[in-house]
Coordinates of C-alpha atoms in Angstrom, one line a residue:
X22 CA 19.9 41.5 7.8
X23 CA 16.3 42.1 7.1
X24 CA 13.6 43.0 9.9
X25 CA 10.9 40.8 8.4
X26 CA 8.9 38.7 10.5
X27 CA 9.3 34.7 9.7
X28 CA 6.1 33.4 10.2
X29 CA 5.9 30.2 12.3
X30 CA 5.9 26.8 10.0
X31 CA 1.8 25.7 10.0
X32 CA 0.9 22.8 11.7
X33 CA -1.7 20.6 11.8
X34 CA -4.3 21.1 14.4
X35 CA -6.6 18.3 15.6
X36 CA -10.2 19.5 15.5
X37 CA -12.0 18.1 18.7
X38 CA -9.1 19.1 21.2
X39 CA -7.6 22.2 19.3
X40 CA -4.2 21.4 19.9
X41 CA -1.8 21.2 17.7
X42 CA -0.4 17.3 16.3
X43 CA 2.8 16.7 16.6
X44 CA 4.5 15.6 13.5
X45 CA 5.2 11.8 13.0
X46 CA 8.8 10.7 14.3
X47 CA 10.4 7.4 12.3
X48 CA 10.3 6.4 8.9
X49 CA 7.3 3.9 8.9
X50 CA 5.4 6.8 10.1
X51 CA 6.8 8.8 7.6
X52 CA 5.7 6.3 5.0
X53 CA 2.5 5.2 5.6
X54 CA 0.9 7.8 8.2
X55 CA -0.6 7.5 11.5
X56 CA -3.9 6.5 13.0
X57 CA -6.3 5.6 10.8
X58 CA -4.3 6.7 7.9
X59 CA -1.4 3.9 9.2
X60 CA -4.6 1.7 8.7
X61 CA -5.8 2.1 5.2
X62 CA -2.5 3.2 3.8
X63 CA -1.3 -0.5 4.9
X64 CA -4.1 -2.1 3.1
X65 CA -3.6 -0.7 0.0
X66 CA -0.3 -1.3 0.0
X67 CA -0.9 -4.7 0.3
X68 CA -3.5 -5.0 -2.8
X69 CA -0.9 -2.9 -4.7
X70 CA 2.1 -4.9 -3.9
X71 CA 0.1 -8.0 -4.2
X72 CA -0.9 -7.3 -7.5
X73 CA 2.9 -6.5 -8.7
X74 CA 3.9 -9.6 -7.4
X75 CA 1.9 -11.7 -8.2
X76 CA 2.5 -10.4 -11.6
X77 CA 6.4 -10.6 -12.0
X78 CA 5.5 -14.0 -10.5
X79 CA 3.0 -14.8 -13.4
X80 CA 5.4 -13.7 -16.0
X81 CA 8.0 -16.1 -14.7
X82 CA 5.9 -18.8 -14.4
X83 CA 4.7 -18.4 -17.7
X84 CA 8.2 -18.0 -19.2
X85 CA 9.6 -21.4 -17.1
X86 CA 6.2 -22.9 -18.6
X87 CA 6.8 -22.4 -22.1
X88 CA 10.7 -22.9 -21.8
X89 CA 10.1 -26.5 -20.1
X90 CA 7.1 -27.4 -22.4
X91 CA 4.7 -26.6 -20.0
X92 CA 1.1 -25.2 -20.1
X93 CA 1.8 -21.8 -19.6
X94 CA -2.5 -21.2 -18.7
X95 CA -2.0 -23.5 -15.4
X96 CA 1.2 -21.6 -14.7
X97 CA -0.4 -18.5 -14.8
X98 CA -3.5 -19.5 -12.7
X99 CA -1.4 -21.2 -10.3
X100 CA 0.6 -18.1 -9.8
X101 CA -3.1 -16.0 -9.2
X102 CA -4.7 -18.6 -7.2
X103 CA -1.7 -17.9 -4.8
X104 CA -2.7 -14.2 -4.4
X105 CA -6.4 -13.5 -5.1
X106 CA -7.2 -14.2 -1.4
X107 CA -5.1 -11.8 -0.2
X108 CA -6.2 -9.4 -2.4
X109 CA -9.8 -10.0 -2.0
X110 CA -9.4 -10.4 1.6
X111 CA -7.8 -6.7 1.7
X112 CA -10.6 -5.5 -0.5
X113 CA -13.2 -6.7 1.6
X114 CA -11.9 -4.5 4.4
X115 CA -11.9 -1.8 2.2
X116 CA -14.7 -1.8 1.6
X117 CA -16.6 -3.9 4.5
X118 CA -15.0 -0.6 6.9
X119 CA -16.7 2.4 5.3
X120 CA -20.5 1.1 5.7

């Protein structure tokens, strides 16, 4: 046995109070944060996950369109029209919250 000191595991400290933060419990803290992190983290999220959707979502909708004779163009833009308000929407957060 070695007579090293361990030195205490750093933790974060919040800067008006000085004390130290406790470490976030549960796994949606663990995931997206806490505070104001929680906040933006969920909003890009949402664009991100938005965007994949909607883009498996375009992909089958363009392959249903061409398999059934379809225009695969209106397929596609029905698909988008579905999720560019929710993207823009989170984007105009974004960006509407920082000025």
């Amino acid at each position: 046995m070695s007579d090293e000191l361990i030195p205490p595991k750093e933790q974060p400290i919040e800067d008006q109070t000085g004390t130290l933060v406790a470490p976030p419990h549960g796994l949606v803290a663990l995931q997206i944060g806490t505070g104001k992190n929680a906040q933006t983290s969920i909003v890009y999220k949402t664009i991100f996950w938005s965007f994949l959707a909607a883009s498996g979502f375009a992909l089958l909708a363009f392959g249903y369109a061409c398999w059934s004779d379809g225009d695969p163009l209106e397929a596609i833009k029905g698909v988008w029209t579905l999720f560019i308000p929710l993207i823009t929407l989170s984007l105009g957060y974004v960006f509407g919250k920082a000025s």
